[in-house]
Short mmCIF file of C-alpha atoms and ligand atoms in Angstrom, two decimals:
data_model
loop_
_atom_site.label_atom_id
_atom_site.label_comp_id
_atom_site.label_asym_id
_atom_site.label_seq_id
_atom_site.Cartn_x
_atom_site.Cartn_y
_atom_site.Cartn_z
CA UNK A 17 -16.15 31.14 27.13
CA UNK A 18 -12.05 30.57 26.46
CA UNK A 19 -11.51 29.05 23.37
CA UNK A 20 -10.55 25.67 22.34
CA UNK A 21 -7.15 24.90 21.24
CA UNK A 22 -8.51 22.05 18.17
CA UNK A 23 -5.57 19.77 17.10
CA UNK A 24 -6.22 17.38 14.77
CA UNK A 25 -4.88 15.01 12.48
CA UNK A 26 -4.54 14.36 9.13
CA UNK A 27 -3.84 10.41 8.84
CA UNK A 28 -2.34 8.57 5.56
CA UNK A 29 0.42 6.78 3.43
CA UNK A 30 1.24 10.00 1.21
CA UNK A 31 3.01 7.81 -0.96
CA UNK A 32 3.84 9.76 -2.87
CA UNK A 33 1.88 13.05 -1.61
CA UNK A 34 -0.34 14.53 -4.06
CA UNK A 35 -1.96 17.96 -5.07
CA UNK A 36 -4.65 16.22 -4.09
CA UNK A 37 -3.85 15.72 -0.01
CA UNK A 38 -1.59 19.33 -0.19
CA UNK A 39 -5.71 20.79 -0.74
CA UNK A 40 -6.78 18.83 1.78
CA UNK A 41 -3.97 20.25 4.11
CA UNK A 42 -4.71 23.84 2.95
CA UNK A 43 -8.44 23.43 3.31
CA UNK A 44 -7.91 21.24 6.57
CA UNK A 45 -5.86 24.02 8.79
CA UNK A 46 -8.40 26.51 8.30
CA UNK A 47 -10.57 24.66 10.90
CA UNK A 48 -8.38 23.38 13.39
CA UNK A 49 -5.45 25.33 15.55
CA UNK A 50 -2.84 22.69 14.51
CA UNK A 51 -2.72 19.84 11.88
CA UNK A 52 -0.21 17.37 12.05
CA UNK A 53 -0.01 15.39 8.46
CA UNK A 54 0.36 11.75 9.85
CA UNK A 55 2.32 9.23 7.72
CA UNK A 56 1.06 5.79 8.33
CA UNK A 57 3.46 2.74 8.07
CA UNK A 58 1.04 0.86 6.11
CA UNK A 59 2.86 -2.32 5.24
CA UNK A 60 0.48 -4.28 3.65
CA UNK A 61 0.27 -1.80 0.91
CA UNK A 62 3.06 -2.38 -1.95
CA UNK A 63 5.01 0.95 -1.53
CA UNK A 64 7.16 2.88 -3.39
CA UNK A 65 8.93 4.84 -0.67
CA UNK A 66 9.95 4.03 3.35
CA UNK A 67 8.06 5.76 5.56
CA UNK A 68 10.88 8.35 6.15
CA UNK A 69 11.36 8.67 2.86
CA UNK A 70 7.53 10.36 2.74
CA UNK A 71 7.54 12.18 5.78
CA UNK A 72 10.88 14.05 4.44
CA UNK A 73 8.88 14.60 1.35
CA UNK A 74 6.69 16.28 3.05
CA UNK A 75 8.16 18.80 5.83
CA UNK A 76 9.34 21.12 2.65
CA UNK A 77 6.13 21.78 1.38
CA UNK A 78 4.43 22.19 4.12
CA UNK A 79 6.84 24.43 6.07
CA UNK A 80 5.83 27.59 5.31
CA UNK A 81 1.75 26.66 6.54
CA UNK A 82 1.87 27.77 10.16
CA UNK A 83 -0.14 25.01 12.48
CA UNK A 84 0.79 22.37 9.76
CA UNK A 85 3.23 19.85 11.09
CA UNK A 86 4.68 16.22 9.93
CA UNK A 87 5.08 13.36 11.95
CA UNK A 88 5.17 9.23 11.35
CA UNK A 89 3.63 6.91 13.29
CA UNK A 90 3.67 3.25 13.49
CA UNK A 91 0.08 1.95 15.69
CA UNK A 92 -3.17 2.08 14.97
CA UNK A 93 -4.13 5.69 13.72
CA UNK A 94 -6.89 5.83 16.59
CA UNK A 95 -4.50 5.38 19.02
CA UNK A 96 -2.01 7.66 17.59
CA UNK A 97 -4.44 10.39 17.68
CA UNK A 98 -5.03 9.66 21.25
CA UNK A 99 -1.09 10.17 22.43
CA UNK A 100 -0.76 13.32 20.22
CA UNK A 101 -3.94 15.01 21.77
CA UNK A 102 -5.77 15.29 18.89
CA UNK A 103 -9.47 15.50 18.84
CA UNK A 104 -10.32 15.07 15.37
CA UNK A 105 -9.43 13.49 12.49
CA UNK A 106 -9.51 15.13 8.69
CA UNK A 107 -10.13 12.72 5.94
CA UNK A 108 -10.41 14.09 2.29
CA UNK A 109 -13.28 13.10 -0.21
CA UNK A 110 -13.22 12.78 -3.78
CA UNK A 111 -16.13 10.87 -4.94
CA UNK A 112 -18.41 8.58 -3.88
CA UNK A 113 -16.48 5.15 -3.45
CA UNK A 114 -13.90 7.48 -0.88
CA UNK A 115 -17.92 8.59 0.97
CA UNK A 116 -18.46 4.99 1.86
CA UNK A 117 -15.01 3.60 2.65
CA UNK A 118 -14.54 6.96 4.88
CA UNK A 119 -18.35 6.65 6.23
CA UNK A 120 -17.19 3.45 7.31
CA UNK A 121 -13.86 4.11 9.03
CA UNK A 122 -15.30 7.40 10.75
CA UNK A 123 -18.22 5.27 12.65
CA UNK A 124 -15.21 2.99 13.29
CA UNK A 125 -13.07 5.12 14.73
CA UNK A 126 -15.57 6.87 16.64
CA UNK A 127 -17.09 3.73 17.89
CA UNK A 128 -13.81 1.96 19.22
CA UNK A 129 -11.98 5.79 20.40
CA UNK A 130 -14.75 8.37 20.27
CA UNK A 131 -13.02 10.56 18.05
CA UNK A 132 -14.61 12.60 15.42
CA UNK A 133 -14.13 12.77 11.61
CA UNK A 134 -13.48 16.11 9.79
CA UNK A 135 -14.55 15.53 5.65
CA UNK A 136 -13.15 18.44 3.19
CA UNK A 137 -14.09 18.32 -0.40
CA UNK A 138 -11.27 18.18 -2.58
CA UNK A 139 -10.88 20.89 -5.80
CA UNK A 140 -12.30 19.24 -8.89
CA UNK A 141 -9.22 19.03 -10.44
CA UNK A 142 -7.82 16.62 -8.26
CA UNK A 143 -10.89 14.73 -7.85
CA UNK A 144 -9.89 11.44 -9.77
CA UNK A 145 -6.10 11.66 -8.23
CA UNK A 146 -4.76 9.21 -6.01
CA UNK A 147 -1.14 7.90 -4.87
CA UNK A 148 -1.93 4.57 -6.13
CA UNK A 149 -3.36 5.83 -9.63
CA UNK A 150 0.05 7.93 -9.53
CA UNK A 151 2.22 4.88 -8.69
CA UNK A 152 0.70 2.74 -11.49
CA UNK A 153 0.74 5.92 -14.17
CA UNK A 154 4.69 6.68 -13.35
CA UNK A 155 5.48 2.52 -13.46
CA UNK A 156 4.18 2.21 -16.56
CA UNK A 157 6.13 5.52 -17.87
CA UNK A 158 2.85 8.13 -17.91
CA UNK A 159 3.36 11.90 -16.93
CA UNK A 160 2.21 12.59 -13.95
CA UNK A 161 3.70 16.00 -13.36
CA UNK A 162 0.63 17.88 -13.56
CA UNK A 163 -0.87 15.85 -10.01
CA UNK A 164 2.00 16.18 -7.61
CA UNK A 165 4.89 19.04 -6.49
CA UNK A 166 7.76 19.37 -8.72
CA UNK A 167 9.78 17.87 -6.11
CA UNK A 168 8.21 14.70 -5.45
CA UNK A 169 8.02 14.24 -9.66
CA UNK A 170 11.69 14.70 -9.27
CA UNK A 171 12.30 11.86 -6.23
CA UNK A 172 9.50 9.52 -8.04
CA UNK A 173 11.26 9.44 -11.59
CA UNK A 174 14.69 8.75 -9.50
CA UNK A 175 13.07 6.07 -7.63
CA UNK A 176 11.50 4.66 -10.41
CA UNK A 177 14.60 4.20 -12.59
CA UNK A 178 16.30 2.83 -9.50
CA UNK A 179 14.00 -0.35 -9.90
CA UNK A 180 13.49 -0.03 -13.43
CA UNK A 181 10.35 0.79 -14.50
CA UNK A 182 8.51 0.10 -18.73
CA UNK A 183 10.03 3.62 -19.26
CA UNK A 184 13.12 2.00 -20.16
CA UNK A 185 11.69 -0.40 -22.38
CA UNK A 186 11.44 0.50 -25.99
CA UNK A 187 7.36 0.02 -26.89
CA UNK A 188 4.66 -1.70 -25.21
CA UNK A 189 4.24 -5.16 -26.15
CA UNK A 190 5.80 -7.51 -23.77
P1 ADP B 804 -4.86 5.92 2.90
O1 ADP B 804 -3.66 5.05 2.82
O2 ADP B 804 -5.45 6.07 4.25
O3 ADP B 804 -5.88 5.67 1.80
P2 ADP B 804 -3.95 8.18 1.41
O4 ADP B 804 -2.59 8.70 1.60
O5 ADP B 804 -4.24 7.49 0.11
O6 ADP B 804 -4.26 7.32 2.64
O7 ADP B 804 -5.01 9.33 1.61
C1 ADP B 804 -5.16 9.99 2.83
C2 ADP B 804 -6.43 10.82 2.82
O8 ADP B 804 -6.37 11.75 1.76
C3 ADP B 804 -7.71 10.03 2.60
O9 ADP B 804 -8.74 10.66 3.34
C4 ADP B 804 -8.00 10.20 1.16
O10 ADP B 804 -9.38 10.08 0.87
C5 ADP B 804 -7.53 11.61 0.95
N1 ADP B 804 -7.15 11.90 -0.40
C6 ADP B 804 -6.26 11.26 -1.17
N2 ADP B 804 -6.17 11.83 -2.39
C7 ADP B 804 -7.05 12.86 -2.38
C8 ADP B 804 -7.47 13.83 -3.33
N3 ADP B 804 -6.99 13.85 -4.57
N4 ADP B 804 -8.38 14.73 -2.95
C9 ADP B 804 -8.92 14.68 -1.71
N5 ADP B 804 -8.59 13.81 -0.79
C10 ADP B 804 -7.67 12.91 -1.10
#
């Protein structure tokens, strides 16, 4: 029998991307052919960066994965998948809060477009790491090198002292 050609997505806000979602990438292409990293538009969350903004964050450090590909898209992720051809979707898991919300959505999705979820376990180190815990850390002047690339460190600090963040405020009681 020929084989498959699997595409699949990897749907989110990445904002910013974490080590956390680059494992899930690296973990995530070793099952499919191709992986395109989908950046959601997600309005309704309180955002720190446009959605171009993220997807250029992206492309560099993913460039050198072959399969692994960027794109934005601005519908509902189902349908997305659909026009791309993809026949799966990954989803990363850290705990078990991220088992039932994703439990959830994957019945959803497969209910309403028959696609299929594709779960990878993330490294124990970045178990507890997520863009919002990052947002909230780096507002309120934490380090948060140690859970995201160099480079996005670099475009969150600049971002952050664009709107001013507690960094620039001498101690802590308001
Ligand atoms: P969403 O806006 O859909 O929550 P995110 O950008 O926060 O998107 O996350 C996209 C996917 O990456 C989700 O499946 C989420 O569970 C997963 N994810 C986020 N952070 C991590 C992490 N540290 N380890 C593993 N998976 C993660």
């Amino acid at each position: 029998m020929a084989k498959r050609f699997v595409r699949a997505v990897f749907p989110g806000s990445f904002d910013p991307i974490t080590n956390g979602h680059l494992d899930v990438i690296h973990r995530g292409i070793k099952l499919f052919d191709e992986l395109i990293v989908a950046v959601g538009n997600s309005p309704s969350k309180d955002l720190l960066f446009t959605l171009a903004e993220r997807v250029e964050m992206i492309k560099p450090l993913v460039k050198d994965i072959p399969g692994v590909s960027v794109q934005s898209y601005d519908c509902l992720t189902v349908e997305y998948a659909a026009s791309v051809g993809a026949t799966a979707m990954l989803r990363g898991l850290r705990n078990l809060t991220d088992v039932q919300y994703e439990f959830q959505l994957a019945m959803t999705n497969r209910a309403v477009a028959g696609i299929e979820t594709v779960f990878v376990m993330t490294s124990e180190q970045y178990g507890f790491t997520s863009s919002t815990m990052i947002r909230e850390i780096a507002r309120l002047g934490g380090n948060v090198s140690n859970l995201i690339p160099q480079e996005v460190f670099e475009k969150l600090q600049k971002r952050l002292a664009e709107i001013g963040t507690k960094q620039e405020r001498d101690n802590c009681i308001e």
